[in-house]
CSV table of C-alpha atoms and ligand atoms in Angstrom, one decimal:
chain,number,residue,atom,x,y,z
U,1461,UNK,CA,0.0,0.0,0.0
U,1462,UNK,CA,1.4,3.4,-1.1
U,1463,UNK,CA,2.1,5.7,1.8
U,1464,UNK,CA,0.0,8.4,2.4
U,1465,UNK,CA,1.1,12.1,1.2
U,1466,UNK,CA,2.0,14.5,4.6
U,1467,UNK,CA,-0.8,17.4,3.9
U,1468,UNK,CA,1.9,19.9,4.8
U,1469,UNK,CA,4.6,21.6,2.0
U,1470,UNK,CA,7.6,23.2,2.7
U,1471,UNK,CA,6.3,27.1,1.5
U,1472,UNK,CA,9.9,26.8,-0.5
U,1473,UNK,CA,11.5,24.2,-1.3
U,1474,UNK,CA,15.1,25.2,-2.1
U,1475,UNK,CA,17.5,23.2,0.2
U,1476,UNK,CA,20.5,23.3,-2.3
U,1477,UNK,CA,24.0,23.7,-0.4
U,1478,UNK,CA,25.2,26.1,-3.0
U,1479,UNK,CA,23.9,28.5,-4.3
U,1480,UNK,CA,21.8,28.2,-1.1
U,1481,UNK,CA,17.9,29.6,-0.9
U,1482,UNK,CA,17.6,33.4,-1.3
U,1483,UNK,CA,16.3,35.0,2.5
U,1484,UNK,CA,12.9,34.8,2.8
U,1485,UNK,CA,11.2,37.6,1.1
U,1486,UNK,CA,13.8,38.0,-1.4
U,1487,UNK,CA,12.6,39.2,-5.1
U,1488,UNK,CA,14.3,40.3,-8.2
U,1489,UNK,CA,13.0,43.9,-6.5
U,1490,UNK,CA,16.1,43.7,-3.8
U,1491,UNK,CA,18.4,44.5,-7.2
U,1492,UNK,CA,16.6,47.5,-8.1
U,1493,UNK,CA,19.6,49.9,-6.7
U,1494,UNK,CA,22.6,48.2,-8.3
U,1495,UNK,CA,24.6,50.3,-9.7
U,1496,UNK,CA,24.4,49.1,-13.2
U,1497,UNK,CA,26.4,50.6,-15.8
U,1498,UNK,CA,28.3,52.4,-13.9
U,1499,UNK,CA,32.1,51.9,-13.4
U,1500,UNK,CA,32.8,49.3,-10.2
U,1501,UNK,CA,36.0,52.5,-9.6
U,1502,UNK,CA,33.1,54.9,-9.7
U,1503,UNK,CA,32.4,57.2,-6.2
U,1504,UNK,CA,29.1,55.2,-5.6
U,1505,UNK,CA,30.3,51.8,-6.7
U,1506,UNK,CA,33.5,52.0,-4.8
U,1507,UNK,CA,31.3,52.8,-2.1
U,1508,UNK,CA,29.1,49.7,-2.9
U,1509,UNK,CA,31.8,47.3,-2.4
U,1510,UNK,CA,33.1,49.1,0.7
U,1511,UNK,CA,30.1,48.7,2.0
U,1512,UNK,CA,29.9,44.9,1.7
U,1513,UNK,CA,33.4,45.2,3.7
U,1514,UNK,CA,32.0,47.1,6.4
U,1515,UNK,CA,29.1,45.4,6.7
U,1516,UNK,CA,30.1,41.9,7.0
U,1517,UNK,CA,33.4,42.7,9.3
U,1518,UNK,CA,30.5,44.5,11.6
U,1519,UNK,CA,28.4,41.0,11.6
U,1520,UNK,CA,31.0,38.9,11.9
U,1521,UNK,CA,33.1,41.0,14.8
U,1522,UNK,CA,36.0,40.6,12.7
U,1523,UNK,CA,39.0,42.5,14.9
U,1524,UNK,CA,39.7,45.7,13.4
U,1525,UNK,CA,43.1,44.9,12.8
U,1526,UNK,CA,42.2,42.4,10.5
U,1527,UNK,CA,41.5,43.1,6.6
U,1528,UNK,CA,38.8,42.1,4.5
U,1529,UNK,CA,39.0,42.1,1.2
U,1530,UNK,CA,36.5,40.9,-1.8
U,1531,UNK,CA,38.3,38.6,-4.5
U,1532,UNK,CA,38.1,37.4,-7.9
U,1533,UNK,CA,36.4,33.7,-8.3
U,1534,UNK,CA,34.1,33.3,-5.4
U,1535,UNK,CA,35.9,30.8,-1.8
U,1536,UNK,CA,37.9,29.0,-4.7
U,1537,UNK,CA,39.3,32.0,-5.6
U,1538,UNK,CA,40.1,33.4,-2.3
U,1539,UNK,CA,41.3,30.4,-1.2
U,1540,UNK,CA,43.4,29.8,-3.7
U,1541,UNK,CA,44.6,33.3,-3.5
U,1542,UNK,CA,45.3,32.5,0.3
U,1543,UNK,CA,47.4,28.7,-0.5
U,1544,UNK,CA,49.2,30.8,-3.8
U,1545,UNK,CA,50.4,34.4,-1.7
U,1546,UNK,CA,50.6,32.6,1.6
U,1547,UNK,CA,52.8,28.8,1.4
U,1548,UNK,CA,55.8,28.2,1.2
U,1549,UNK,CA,57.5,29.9,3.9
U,1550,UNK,CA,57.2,26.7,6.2
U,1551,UNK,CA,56.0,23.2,6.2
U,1552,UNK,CA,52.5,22.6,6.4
U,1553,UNK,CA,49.7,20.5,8.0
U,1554,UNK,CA,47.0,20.0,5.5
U,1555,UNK,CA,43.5,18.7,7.2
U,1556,UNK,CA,40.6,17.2,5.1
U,1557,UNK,CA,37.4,15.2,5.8
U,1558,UNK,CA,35.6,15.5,2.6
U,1559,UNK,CA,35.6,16.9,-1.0
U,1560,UNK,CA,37.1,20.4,-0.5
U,1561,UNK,CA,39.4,20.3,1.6
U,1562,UNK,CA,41.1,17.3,-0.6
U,1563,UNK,CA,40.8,19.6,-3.3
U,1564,UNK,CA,43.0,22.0,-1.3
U,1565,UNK,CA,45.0,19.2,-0.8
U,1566,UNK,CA,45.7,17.6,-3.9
U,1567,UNK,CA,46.6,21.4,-5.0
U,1568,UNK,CA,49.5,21.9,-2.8
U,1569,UNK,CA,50.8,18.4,-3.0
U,1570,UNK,CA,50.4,18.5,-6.7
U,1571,UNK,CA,50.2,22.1,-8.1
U,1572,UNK,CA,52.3,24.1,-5.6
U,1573,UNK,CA,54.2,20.6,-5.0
U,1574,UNK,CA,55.6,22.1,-1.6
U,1575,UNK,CA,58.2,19.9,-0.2
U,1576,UNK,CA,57.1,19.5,3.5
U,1577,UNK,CA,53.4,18.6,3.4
U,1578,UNK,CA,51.7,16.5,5.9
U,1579,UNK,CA,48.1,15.6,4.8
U,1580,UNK,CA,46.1,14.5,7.7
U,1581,UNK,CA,42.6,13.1,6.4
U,1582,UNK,CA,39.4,11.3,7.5
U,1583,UNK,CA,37.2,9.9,5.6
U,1584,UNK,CA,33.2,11.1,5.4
U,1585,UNK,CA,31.5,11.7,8.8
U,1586,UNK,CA,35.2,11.8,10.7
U,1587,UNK,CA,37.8,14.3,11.6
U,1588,UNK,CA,40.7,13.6,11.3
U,1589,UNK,CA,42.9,13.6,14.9
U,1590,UNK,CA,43.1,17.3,15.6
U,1591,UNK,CA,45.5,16.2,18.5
U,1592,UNK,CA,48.3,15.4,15.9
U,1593,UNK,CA,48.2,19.0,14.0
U,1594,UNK,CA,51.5,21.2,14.4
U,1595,UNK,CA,51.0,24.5,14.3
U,1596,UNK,CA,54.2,25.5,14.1
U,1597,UNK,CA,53.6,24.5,10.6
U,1598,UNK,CA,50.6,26.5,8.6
U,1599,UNK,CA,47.6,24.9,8.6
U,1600,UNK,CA,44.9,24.5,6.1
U,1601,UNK,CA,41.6,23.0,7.0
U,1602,UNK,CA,37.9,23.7,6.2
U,1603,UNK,CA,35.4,24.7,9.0
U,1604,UNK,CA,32.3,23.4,7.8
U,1605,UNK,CA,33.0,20.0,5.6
U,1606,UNK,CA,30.2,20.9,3.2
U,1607,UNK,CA,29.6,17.4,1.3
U,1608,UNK,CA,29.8,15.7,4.7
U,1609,UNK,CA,28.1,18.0,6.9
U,1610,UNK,CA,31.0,17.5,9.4
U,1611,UNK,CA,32.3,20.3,11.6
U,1612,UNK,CA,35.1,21.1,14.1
U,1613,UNK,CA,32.9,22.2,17.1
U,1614,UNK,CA,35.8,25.2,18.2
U,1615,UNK,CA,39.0,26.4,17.9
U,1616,UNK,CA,39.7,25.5,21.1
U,1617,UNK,CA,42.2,22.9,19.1
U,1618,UNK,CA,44.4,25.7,18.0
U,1619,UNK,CA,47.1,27.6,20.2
U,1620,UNK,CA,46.5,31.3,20.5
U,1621,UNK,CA,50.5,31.2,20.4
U,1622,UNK,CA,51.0,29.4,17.3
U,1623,UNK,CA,54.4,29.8,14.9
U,1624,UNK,CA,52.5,28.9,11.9
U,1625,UNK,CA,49.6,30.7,9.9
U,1626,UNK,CA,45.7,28.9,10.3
U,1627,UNK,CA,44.3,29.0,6.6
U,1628,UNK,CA,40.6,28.5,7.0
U,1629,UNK,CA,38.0,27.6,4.4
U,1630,UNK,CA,34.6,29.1,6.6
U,1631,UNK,CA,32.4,29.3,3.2
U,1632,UNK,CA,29.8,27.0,4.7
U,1633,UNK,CA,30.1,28.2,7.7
U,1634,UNK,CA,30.7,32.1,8.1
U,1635,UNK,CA,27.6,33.6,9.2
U,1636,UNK,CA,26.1,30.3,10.9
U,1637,UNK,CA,28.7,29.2,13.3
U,1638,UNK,CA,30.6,31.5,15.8
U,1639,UNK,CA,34.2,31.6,13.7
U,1640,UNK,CA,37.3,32.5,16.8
U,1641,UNK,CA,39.0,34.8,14.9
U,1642,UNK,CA,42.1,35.4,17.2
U,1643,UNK,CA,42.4,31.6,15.8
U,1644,UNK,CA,41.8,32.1,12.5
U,1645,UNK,CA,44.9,34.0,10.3
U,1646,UNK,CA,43.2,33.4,7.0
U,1647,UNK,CA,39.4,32.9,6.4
U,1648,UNK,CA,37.6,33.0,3.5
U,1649,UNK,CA,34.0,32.4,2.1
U,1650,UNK,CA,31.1,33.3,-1.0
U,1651,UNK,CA,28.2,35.3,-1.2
U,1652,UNK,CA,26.3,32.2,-2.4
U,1653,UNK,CA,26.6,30.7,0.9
U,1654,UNK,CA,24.6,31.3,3.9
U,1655,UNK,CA,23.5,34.7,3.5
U,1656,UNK,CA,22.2,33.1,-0.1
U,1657,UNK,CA,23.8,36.3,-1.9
U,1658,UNK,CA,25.1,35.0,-5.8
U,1659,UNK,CA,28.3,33.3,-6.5
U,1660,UNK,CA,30.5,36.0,-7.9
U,1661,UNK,CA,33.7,37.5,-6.0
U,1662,UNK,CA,35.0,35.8,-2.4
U,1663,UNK,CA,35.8,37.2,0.4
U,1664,UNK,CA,39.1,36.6,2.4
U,1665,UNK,CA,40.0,37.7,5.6
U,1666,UNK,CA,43.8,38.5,6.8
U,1667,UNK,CA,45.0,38.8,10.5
U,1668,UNK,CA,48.3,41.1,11.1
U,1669,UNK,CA,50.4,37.8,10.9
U,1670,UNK,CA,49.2,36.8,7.6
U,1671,UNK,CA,49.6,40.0,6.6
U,1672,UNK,CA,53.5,40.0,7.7
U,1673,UNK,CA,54.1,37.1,5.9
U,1674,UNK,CA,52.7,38.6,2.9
U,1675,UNK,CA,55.2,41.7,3.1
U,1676,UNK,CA,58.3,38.7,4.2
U,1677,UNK,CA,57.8,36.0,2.2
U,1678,UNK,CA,58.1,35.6,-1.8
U,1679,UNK,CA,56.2,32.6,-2.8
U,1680,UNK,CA,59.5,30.8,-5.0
U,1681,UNK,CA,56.7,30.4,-7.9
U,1682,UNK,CA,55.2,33.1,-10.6
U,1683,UNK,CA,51.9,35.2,-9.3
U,1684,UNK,CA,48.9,36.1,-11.6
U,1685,UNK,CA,47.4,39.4,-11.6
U,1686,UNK,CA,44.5,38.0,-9.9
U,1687,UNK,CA,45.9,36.3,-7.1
U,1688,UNK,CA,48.6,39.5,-6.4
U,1689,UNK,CA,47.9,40.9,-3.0
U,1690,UNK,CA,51.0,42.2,-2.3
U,1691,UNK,CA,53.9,44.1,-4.9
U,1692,UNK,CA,57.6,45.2,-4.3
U,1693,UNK,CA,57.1,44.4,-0.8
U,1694,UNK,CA,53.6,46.4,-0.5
U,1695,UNK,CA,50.2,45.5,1.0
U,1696,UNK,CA,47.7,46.1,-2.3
U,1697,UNK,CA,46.0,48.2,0.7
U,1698,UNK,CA,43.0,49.2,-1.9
U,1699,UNK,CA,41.6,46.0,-1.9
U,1700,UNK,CA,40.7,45.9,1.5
U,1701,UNK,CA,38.9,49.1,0.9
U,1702,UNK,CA,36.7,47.9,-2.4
U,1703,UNK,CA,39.3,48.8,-5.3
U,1704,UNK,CA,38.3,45.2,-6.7
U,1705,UNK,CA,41.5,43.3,-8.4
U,1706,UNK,CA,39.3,42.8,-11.6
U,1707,UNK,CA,35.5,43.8,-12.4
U,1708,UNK,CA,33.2,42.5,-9.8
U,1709,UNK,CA,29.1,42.3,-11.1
U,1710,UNK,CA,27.5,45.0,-9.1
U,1711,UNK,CA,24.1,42.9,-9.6
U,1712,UNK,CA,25.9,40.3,-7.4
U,1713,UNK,CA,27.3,43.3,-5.3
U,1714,UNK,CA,23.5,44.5,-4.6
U,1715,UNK,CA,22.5,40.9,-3.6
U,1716,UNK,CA,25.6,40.8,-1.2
U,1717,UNK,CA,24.0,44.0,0.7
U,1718,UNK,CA,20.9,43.2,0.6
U,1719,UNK,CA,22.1,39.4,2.0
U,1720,UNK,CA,24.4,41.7,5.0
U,1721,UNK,CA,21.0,44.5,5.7
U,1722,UNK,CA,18.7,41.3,5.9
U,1723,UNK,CA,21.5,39.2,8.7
U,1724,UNK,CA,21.2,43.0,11.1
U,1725,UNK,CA,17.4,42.4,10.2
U,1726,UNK,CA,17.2,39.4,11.8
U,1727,UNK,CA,19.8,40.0,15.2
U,1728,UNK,CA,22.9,39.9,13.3
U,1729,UNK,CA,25.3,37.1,13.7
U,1730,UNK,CA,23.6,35.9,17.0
U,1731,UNK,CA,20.5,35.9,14.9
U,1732,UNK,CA,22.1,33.9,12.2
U,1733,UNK,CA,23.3,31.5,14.4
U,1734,UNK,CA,20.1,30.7,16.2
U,1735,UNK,CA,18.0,30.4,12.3
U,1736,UNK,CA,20.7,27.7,11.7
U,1737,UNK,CA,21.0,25.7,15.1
U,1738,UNK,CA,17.2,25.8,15.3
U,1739,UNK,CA,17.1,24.5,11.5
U,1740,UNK,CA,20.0,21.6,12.7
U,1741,UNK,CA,17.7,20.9,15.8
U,1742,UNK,CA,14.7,19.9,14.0
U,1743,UNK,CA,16.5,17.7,11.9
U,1744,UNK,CA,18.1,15.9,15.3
U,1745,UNK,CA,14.6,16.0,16.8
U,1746,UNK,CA,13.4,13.8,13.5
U,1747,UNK,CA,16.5,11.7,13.4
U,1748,UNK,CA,16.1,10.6,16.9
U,1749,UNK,CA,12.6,9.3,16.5
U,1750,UNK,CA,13.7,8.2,12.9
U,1751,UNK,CA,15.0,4.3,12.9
U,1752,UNK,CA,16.0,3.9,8.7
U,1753,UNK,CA,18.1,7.7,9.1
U,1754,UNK,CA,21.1,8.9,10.9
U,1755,UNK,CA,23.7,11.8,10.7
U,1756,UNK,CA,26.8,10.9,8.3
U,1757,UNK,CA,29.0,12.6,10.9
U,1758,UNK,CA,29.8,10.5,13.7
U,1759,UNK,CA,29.3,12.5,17.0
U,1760,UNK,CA,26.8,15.3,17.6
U,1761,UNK,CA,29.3,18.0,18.0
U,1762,UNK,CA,30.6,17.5,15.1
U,1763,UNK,CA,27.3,18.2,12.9
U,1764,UNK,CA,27.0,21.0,10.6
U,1765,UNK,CA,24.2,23.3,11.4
U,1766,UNK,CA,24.5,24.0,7.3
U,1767,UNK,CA,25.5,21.5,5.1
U,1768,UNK,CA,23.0,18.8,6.6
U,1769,UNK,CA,24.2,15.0,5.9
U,1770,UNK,CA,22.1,12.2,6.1
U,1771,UNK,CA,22.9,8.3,5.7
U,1772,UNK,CA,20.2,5.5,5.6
U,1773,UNK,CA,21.0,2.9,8.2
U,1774,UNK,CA,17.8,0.8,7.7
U,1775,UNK,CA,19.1,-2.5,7.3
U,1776,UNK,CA,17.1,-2.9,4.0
U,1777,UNK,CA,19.1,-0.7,2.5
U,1778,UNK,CA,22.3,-1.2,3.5
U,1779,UNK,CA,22.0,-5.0,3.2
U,1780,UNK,CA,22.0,-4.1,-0.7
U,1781,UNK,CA,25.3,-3.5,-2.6
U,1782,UNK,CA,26.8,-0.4,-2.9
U,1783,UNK,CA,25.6,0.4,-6.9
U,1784,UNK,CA,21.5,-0.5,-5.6
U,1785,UNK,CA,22.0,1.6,-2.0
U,1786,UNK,CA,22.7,4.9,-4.2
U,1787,UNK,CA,20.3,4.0,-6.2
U,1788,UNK,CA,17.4,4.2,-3.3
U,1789,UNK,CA,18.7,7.9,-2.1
U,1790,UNK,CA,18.7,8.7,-6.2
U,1791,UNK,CA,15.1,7.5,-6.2
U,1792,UNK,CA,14.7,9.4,-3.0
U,1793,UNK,CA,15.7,12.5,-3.5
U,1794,UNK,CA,14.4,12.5,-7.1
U,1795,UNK,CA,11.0,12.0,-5.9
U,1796,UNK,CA,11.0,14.7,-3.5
U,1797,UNK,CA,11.8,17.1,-6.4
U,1798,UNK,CA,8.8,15.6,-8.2
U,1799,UNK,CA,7.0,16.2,-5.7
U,1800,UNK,CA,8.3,19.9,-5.4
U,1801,UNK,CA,9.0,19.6,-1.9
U,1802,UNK,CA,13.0,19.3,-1.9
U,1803,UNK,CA,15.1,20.2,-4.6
U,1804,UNK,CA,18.8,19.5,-4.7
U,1805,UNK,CA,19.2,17.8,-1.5
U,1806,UNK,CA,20.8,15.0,-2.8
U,1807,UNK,CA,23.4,14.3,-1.5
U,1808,UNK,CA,27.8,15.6,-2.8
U,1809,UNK,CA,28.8,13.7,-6.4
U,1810,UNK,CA,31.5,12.2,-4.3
U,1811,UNK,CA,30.2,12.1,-1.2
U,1812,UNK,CA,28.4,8.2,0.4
U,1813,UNK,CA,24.7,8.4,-1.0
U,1814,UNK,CA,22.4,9.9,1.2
U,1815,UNK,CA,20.4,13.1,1.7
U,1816,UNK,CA,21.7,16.8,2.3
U,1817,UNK,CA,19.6,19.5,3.5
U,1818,UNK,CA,20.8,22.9,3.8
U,1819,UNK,CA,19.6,24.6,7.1
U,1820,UNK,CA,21.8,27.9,6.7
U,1821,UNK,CA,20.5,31.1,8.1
U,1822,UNK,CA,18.2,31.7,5.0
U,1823,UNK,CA,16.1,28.1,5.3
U,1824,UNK,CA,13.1,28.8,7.5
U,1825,UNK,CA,12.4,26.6,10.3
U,1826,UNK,CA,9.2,25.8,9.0
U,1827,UNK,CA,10.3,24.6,5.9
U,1828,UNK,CA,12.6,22.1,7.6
U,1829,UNK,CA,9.5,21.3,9.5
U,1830,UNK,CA,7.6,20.5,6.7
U,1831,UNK,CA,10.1,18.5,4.7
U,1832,UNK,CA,11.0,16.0,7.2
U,1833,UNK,CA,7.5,14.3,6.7
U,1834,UNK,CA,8.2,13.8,3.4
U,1835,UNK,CA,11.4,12.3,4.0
U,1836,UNK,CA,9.7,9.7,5.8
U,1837,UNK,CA,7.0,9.2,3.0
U,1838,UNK,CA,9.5,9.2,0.0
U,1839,UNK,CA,12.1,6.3,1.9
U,1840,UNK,CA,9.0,4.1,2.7
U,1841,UNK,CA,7.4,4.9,-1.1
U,1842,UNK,CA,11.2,3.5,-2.7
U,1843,UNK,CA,11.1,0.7,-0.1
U,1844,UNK,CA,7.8,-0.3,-1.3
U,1845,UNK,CA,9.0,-0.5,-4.5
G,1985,PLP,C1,34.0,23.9,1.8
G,1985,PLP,C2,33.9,24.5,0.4
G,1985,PLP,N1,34.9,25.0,-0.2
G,1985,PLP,C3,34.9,25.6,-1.4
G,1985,PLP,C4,33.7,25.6,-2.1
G,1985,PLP,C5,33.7,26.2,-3.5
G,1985,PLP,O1,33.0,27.4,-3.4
G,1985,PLP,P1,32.8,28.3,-4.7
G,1985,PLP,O2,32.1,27.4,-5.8
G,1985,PLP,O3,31.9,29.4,-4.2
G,1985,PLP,O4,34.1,28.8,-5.1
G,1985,PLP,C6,32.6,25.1,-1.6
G,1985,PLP,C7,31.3,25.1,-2.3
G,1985,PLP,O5,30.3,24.5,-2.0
G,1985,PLP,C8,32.6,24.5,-0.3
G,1985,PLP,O6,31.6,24.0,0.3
């Protein structure tokens, strides 16, 4: 017998982890003051993308003696700004749990091809032992592993007195989880994240130490235009004040503001943090009563209050081989897009099959609400065959 349809909807049903849902009450009518046409070096459009600066250092509590700068290519490009400007100088710990941050690994291995690397990994739903990390080394690791919806809980891990430079891929998880900056020498994130602003220019974030070793140290290969931060020596100080590298959209700057006015609408970064917890909360409320579903990270601190992860544990499933088990949370997810209820909350391309839900500051707690019924009735519609 088919199971019956929950009578509730989720009043949008965007869950994608990237670009995540727009904040609730967004229309195209947010964009109607960007600056179009008009030159990004302009009075107003410099002012724009200062702006954007001001406003998220102000949300986030960046320390003032940090910089923020916005960057060409979205968190790829800032972080590969960051790995490019910033290695060499030392050897260096590289940490990954999931997609990303073995992307970030395979680069310096393979593309920067540093000498002393020490890649400490874990697979999907660990951490790797953050016991083992030297930091008089630099250190690259992700905050918010987005395609396993694994988190470090703090930065209690990392010594305030550290030799080495923390590089920090936060793009899942700035504006949702409370970020230590005196931790954090390098942090960078995208618009299209959890503010849901459009995937254009990163952001990346400098402490006075990074910023010493980008006046001491001369990375031994050549430097693009785009990922030049520093020249003869010199701090590009401008871009830290909006002077863009290269020409940003200032349709995707309008979004970022409106994204940065709606997070002070909402109680800032306290605010953000409590939409998100709340949105993880549900989800653990629903799991716990739930016997075929669990989290794909391993222990409860460690779950992302973003990038959601689910695995199915119901025997059934996992009693099948590996090729039929993706195809139930293919069949899954695919009917809860028929359905219109969940849309792209399937789970990484390399990632274990399962279900992601994105519960960043954006999602309303409602909609989470009203999609885990339907989780329930699409697994026991598959299972039924
Ligand atoms: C942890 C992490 N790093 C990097 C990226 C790449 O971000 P972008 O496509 O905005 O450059 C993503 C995108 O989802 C991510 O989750």
């Amino acid at each position: 017998m088919a199971a019956p349809k929950p009578g509730n909807r989720p009043a949008n049903p965007q869950f994608s982890s990237g670009p995540c849902a727009k904040r609730p009450g967004w229309s195209i009518e947010a964009l109607k003051g960007a600056l179009v046409g008009r030159s990004h070096r302009s009075k107003p459009g410099k002012a724009k993308l200062e702006q954007v600066i001001n406003l998220s250092k102000e949300i986030l509590g960046i320390p003032a003696d940090y910089r923020l700068g916005i960057v060409p290519a979205s968190d790829t490009g800032a972080v590969e700004m960051a790995l490019w400007s910033l290695l060499g100088a030392r050897g260096v710990d590289m940490l990954a749990w999931e997609s990303f941050g073995k992307d970030w690994v395979t680069d310096v291995v393979k593309q920067l091809k540093l000498p002393d690397v020490r890649s400490l990994t874990a697979g999907y739903g660990k951490l790797p032992d953050l016991a083992t990390v030297d930091f008089d080394r630099d250190v690259v690791f992700t905050w918010n592993g987005t395609t396993s919806g694994v988190r470090v809980a703090n930065g209690d891990w990392i010594p305030a007195d550290r030799q080495g430079l923390t590089i920090c891929d936060a793009t899942s998880a700035a504006f949702a989880m409370d970020l230590p900056w005196d931790k954090l020498d390098v942090v960078t994130w995208s618009w299209q994240k959890v503010l849901g602003g459009e995937a254009a220019h990163g952001m990346l974030a400098l402490s006075p130490r990074a910023v010493e070793r980008l006046l001491n140290h001369t990375p031994a290969w050549p430097m693009p235009k785009i990922f030049r931060l520093a020249s003869n020596g010199k701090l590009s100080e401008g871009i830290f004040k909006g002077e863009t590298i290269n020409t940003p959209s200032m349709i995707a700057v309008e979004d970022a503001l409106d994204g940065l006015n709606w997070a002070q609408s909402v109680g800032g970064l306290e605010g953000l943090i409590g939409r998100s917890e709340a949105n993880l909360k549900a989800v653990a409320d629903w799991v716990a009563k739930t016997d075929w579903v669990d989290f794909l990270a391993e222990t409860a601190d460690g779950r992302s209050c973003t990038s959601i992860c689910l695995k199915i544990v119901d025997p059934w499933a996992t009693e099948q081989p590996a090729e039929a088990q993706a195809e139930i949370a293919k069949k899954l997810t695919s009917l809860l897009e028929k359905e219109g209820v969940a849309l792209d909350a399937g789970s990484y391309r390399d990632a274990p099959p399962g279900i992601r839900i994105w519960g960043g500051a954006t999602v309303e707690n409602a909609d989470i609400v009203a999609l885990l019924p339907w989780l329930d009735w699409a697994y026991a519609t598959v299972k039924a065959g």
